[in-house]
Coordinates of C-alpha atoms and ligand atoms in Angstrom, one line a residue:
X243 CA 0.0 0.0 0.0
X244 CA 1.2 3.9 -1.0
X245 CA 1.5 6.0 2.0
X246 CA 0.5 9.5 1.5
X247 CA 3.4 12.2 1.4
X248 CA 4.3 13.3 5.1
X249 CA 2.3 16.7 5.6
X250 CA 5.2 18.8 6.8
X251 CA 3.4 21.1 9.1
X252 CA 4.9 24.8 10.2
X253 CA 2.8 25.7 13.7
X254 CA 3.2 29.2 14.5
X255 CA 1.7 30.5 18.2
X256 CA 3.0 26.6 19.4
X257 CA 3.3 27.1 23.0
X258 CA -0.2 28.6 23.2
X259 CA -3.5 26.1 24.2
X260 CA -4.0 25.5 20.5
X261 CA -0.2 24.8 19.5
X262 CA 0.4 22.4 22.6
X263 CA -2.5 20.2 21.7
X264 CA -1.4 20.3 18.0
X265 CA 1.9 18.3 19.1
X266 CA -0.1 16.2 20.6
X267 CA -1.9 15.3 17.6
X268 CA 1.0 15.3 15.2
X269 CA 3.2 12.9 18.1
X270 CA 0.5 10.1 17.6
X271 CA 1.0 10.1 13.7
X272 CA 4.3 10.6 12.5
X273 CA 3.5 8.7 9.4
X274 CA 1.1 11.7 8.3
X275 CA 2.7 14.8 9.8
X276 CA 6.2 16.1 10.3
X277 CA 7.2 19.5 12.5
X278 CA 9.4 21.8 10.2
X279 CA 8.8 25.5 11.9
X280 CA 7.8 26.2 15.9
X281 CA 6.9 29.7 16.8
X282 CA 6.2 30.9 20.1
X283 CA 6.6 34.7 21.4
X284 CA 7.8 34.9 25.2
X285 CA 8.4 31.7 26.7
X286 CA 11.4 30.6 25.5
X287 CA 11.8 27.3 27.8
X288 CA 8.6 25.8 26.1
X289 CA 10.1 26.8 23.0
X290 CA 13.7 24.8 23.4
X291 CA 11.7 21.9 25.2
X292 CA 9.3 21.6 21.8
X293 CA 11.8 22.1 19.4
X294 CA 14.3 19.3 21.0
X295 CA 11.7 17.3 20.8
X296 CA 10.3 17.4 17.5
X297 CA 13.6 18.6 16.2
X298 CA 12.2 21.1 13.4
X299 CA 14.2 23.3 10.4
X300 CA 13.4 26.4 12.0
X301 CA 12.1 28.1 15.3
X302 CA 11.2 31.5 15.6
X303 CA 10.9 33.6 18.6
X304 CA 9.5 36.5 18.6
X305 CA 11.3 38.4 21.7
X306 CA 14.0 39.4 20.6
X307 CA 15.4 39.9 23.6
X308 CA 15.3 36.1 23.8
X309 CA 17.2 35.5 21.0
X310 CA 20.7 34.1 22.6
X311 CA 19.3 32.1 24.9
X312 CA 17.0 30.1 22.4
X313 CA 19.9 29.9 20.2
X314 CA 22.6 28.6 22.9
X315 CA 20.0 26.5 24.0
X316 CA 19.7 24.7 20.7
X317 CA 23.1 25.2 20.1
X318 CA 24.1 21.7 19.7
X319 CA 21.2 20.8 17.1
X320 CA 20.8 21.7 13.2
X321 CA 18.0 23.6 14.3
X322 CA 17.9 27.8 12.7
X323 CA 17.2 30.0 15.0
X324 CA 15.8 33.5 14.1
X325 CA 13.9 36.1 16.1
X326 CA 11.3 39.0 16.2
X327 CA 8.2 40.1 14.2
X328 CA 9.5 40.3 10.9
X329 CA 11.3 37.1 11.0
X330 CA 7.4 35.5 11.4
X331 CA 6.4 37.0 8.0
X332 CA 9.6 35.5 6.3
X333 CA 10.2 32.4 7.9
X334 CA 6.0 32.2 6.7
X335 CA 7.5 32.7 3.2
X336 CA 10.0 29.8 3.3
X337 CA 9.7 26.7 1.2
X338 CA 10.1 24.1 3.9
X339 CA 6.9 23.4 5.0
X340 CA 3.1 22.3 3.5
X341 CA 0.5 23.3 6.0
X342 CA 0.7 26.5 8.3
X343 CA -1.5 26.0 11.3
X344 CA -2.4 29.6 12.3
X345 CA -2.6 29.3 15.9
X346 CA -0.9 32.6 16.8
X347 CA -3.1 35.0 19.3
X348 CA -4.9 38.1 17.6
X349 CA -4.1 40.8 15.6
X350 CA 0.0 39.4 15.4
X351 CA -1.2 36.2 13.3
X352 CA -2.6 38.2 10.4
X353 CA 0.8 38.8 8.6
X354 CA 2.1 35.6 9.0
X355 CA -0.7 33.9 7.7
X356 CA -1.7 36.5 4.7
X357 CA 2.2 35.8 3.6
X358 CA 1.4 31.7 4.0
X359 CA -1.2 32.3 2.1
X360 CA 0.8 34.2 -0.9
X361 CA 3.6 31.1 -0.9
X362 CA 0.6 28.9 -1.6
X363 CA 0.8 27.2 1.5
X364 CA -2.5 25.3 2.8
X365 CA -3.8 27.0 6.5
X366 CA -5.7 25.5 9.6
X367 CA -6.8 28.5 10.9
X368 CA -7.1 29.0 14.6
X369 CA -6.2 32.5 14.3
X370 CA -10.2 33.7 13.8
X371 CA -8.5 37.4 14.4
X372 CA -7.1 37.5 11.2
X373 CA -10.4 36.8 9.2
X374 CA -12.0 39.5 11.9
X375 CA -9.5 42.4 10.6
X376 CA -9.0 41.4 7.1
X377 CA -11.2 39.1 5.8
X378 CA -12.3 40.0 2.5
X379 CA -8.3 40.8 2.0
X380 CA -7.1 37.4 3.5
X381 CA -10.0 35.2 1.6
X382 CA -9.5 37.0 -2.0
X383 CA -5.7 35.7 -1.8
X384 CA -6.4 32.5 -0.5
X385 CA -9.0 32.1 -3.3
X386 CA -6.8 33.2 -6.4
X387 CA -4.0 31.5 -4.9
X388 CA -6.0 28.3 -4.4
X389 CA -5.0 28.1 -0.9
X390 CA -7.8 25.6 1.5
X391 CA -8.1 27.2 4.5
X392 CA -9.4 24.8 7.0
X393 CA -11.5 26.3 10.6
X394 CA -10.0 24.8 13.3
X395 CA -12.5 26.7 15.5
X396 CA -15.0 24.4 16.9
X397 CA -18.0 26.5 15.3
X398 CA -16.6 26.6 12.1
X399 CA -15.1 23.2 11.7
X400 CA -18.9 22.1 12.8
X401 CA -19.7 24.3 9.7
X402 CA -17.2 23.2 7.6
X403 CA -18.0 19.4 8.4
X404 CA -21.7 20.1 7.7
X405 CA -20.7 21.2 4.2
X406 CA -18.8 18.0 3.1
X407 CA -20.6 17.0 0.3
X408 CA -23.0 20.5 0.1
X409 CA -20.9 21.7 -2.8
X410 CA -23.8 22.6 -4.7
X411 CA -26.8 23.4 -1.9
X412 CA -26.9 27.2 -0.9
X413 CA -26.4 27.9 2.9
X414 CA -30.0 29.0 4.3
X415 CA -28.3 29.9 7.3
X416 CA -25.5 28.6 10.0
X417 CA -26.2 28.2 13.8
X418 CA -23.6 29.5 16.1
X419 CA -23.5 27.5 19.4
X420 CA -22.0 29.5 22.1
X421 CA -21.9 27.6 25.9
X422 CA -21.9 31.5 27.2
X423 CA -18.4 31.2 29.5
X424 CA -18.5 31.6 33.4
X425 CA -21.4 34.1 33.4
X426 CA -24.5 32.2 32.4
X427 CA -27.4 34.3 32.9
X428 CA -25.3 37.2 35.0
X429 CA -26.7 40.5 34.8
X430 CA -24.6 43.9 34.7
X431 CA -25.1 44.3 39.1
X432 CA -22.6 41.2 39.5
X433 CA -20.3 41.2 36.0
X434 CA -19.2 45.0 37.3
X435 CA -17.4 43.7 40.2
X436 CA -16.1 40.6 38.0
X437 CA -11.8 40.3 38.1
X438 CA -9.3 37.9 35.8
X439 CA -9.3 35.0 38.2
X440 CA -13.1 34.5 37.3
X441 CA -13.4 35.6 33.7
X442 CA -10.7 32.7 33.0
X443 CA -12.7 29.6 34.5
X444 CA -14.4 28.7 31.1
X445 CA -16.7 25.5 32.1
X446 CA -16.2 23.6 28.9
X447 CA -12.8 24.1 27.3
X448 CA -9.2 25.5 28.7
X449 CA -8.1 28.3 26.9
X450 CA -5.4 30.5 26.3
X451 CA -6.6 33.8 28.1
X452 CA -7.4 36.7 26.0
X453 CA -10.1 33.9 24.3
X454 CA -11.0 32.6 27.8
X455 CA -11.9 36.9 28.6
X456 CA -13.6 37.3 25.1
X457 CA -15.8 33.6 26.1
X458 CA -17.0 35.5 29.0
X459 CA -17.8 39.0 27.6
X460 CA -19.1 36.9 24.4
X461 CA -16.9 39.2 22.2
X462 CA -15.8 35.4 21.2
X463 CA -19.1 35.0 19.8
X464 CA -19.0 38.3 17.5
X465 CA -15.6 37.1 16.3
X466 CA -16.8 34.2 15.3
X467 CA -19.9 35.4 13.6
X468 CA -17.3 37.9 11.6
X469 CA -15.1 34.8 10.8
X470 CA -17.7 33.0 9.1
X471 CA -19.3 35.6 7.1
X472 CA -15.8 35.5 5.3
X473 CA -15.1 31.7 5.9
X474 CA -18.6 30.1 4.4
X475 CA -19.1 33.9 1.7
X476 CA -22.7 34.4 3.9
X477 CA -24.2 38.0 4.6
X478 CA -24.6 39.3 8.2
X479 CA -28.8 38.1 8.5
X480 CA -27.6 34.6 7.8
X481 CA -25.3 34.4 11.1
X482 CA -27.3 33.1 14.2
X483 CA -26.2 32.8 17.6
X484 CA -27.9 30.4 20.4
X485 CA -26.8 29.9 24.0
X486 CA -26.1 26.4 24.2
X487 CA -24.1 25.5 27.6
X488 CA -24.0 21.9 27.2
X489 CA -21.2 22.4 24.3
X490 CA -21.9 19.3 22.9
X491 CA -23.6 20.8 19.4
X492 CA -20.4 22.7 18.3
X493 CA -22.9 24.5 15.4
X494 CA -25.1 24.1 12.4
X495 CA -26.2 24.5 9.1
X496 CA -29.8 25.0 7.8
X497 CA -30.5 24.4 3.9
X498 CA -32.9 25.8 1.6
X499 CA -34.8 22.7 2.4
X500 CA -35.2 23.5 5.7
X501 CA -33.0 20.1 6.7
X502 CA -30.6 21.4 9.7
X503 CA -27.3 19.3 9.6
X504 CA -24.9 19.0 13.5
X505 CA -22.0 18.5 14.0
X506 CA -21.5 16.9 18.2
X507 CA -18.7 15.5 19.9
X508 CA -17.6 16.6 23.3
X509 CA -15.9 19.9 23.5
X510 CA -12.1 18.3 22.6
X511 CA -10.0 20.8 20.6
X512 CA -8.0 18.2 19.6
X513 CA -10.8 17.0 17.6
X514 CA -11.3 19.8 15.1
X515 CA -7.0 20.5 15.1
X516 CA -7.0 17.2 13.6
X517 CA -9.8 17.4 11.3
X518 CA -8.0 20.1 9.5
X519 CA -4.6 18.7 9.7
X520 CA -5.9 15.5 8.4
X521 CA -8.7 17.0 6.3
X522 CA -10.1 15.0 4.3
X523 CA -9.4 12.2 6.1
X524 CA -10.5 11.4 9.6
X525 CA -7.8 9.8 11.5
X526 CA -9.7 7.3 14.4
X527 CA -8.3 7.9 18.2
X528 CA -9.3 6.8 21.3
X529 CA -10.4 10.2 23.1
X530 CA -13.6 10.1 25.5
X531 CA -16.8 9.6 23.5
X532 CA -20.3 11.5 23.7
X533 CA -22.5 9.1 25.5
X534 CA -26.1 10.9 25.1
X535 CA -27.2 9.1 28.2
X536 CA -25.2 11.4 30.1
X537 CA -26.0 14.6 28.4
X538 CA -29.7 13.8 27.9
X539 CA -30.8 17.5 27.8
X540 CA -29.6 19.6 25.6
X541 CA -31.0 23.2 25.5
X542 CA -31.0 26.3 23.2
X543 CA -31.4 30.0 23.9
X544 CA -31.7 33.6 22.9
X545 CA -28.3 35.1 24.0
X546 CA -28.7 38.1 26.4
X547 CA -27.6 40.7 24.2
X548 CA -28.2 44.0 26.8
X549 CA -26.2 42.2 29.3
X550 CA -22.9 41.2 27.0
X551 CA -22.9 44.3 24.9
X552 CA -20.0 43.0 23.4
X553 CA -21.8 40.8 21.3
X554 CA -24.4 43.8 20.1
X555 CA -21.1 45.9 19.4
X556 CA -19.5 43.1 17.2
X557 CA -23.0 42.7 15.1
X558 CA -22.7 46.1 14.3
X559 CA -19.8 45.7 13.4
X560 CA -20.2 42.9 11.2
X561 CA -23.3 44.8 9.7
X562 CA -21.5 47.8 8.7
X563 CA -18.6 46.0 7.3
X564 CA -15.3 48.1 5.7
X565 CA -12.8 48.9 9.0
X566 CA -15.3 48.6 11.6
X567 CA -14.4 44.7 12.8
X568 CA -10.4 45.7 12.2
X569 CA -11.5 49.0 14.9
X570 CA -13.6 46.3 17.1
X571 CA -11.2 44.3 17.4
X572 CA -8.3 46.4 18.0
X573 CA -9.6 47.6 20.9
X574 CA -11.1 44.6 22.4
X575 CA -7.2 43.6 22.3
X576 CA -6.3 46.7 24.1
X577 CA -9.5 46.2 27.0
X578 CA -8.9 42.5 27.2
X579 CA -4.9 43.3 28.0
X580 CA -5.8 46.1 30.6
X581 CA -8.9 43.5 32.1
X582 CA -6.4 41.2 32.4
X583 CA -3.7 43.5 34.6
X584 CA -6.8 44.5 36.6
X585 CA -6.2 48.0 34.9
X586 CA -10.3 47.8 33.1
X587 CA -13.2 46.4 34.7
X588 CA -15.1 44.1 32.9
X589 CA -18.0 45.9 31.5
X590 CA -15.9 49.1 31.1
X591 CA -14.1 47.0 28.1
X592 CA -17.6 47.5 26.2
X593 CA -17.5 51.0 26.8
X594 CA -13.8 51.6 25.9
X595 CA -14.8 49.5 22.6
X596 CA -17.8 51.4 22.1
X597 CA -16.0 54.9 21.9
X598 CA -13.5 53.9 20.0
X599 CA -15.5 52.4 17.0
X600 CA -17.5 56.1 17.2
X601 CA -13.7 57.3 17.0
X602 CA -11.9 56.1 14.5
X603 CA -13.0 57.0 10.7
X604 CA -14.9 54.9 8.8
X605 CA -13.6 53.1 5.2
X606 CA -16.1 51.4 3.6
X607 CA -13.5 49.3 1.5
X608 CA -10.0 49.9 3.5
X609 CA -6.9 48.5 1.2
X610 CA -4.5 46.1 3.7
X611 CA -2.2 49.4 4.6
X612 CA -5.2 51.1 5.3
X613 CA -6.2 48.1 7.9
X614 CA -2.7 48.6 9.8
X615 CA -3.5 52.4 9.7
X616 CA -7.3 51.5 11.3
X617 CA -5.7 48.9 14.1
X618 CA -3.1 51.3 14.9
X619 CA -5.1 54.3 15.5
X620 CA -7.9 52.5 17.3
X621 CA -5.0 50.9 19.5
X622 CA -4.0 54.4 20.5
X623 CA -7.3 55.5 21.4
X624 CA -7.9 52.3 23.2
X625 CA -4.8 53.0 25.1
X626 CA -5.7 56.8 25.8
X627 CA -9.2 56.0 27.3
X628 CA -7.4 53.7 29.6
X629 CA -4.4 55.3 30.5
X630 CA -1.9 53.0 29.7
Ligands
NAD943 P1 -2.6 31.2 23.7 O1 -2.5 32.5 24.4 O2 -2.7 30.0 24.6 O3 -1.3 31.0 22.7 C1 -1.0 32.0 21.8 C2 0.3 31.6 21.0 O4 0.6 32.7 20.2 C3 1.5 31.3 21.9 O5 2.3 30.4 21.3 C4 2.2 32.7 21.9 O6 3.6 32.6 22.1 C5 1.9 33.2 20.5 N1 1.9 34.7 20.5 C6 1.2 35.5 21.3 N2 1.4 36.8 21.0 C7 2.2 36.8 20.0 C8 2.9 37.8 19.2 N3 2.6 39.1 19.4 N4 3.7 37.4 18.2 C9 3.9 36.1 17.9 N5 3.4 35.1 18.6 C10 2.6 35.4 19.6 O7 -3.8 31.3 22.7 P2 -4.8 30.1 22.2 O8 -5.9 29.9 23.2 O9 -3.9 28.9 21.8 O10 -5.4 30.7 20.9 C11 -4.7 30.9 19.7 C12 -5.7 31.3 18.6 O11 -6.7 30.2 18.4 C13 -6.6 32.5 19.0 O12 -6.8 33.3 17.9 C14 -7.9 31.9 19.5 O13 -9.0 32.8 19.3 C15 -8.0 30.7 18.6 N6 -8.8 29.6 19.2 C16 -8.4 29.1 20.4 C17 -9.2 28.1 21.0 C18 -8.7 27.4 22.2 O14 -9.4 26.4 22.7 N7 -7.6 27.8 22.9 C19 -10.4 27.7 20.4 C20 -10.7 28.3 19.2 C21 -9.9 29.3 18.6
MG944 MG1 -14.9 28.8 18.9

């Protein structure tokens, strides 16, 4: 029997929650996938520890300051060693590696992934911020270079899963499960008074924590609704959201025929990291199973869109299109940061968001320059309001 080719895979953000669990998938099938690039951006020890491991061509850190140590550390290996922001974009650009999976944090995976996507390389996508700031920019390339870009998000690689075999059946509309984070049915009297240590215990799924924050203030949710209006080509009114705090429907799609396709499993991102790594194969493993016995009721509900502003703020967004999600976002990055150092309370990041989308000017159809100019400024203002 042929084997398929190795995949050789370049994962860039690999120290996060989404990069460990990706070596965990590619350690129990070394005849499909291969580790050519690691990237991580502060933690350095991780890093060396991953990279003697897996022994990839390159690593990249992006502290510079780290630079030496990473380098003495691998010292005795054939391993290249490069550093800082710009060597993410070129070591993205290098011909030693198939599939990139994006699972850098925010606003910081964009370039690296748009320049993937300009070598030709295949992307899992983790990285939903980069669809969120430049989506019609990052899904034009991908489509005249013929690059797949694969979700790895849960939502959307439910979606994406419902679609096998849809090629020719127009989306009616997709379902957005969101489990709703720590603060179920809170209301505004108790989330004021809400700090880090709570905002990061997510029921479901362990996170890294600037997703764990945006679970709880269900900015997540707008994210996702902006990612998939690029991902699946769908307008705004075709985007819904339900409540769903079981997380065992990770989302759906309706037809034309009114037939709704699920795709369930329990909330395991390994599940969906190796979907698109192995896509369009499923690979079997021996991770838990969903036994319906157990979760015998699931339920469905209207989110509470006056309590989590966040999630109004990012519709609008998503409505009005042009700079407005790259604005959003920016300064959810900048609240979420300040939240985070207790510098912001929690529902003073909607406000901080709010003012700054009424801020910065509106593009209706911003060029990629013009992007950087619109995350930049609303950064600033971000940082003005809070004083940082
Ligand atoms: P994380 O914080 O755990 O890890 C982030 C990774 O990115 C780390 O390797 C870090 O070193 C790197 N990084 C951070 N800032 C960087 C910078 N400025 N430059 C270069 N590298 C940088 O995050 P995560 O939870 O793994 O999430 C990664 C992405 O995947 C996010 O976009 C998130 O929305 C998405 N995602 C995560 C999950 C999840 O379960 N964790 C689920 C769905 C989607
Ligand atoms: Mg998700």
């Amino acid at each position: 029997m042929n084997h398929p080719p190795v995949k050789r895979i370049a994962l860039f953000g690999s120290t996060g929650s989404i990069g460990t669990q990706a070596l965990e998938v590619i350690e129990r099938h070394p005849e499909l996938f291969s580790v050519e690039v690691l990237t991580a951006n502060a933690n350095d020890e991780l890093l060396v520890q991953q990279a003697l491991r897996h022994q990839p061509h390159i690593v990249v850190i992006g502290d510079d300051s780290k630079y030496t140590k990473v380098r003495e550390a691998l010292a005795s290996s054939d391993i290249k060693v490069f550093a800082g922001e710009q060597a993410l974009v070129e070591v993205a650009a290098m011909d030693v590696y198939d599939l990139m999976l994006a699972a850098i944090v925010g606003y910081a995976g964009l370039k690296p992934t748009l320049e993937a996507i300009r070598n030709g390389k295949a992307i899992a996508l983790a990285n939903k911020e980069t669809l969120v700031v430049a989506g019609d920019i990052v899904m034009q390339t991908a489509l005249e270079r013929r690059v797949p870009v694969i979700p790895v998000d849960s939502e959307h690689s439910a979606i994406f899963q419902c679609l096998v075999g849809e090629a020719r059946n127009p989306i009616e509309k997709v379902i957005l499960t969101a489990s709703c984070g720590p603060f179920l049915g809170r209301k505004p009297n108790y989330l004021v008074n809400v700090k880090r240590e709570h905002a990061l215990q997510h029921p479901n799924w362990n996170m890294g924590a600037k997703i764990s924050v945006d679970s709880a203030t269900l900015m997540n949710k707008g994210l996702e609704m902006i990612e998939a209006r690029w991902l699946f080509n769908l307008r705004p009114d075709q985007i819904q959201v339900v409540i769903h705090p079981q997380s065992i429907v990770h989302s759906m799609v309706q037809f034309e025929d009114g037939s709704i396709k699920a795709q369930m499993g329990l909330p395991d991102m390994k599940l969906p990291i190796q979907y698109a790594m192995a896509f369009p194969n499923r690979l079997a493993n021996d991770w838990p199973r969903c036994d319906f016995r157990k979760f015998n009721t699931l339920t469905f509900d209207e989110p509470d869109y006056r309590t989590f502003r966040n999630l109004t703020l990012a519709i609008e967004a998503l409505k009005k299109g042009g700079n407005l999600p790259c604005v959003l976002n920016a300064a959810n990055e900048i609240a979420v940061w300040a939240f985070l150092r207790n510098r912001l309370g929690f529902l003073e990041m909607t406000d901080v968001i709010e003012s700054v989308m009424q801020r910065v000017a509106y593009i209706e159809q911003p060029s990629l320059e013009e992007y950087f100019d619109s995350d930049g400024e609303a950064r600033s203002y971000a940082a003005d309001l809070i004083k940082i």
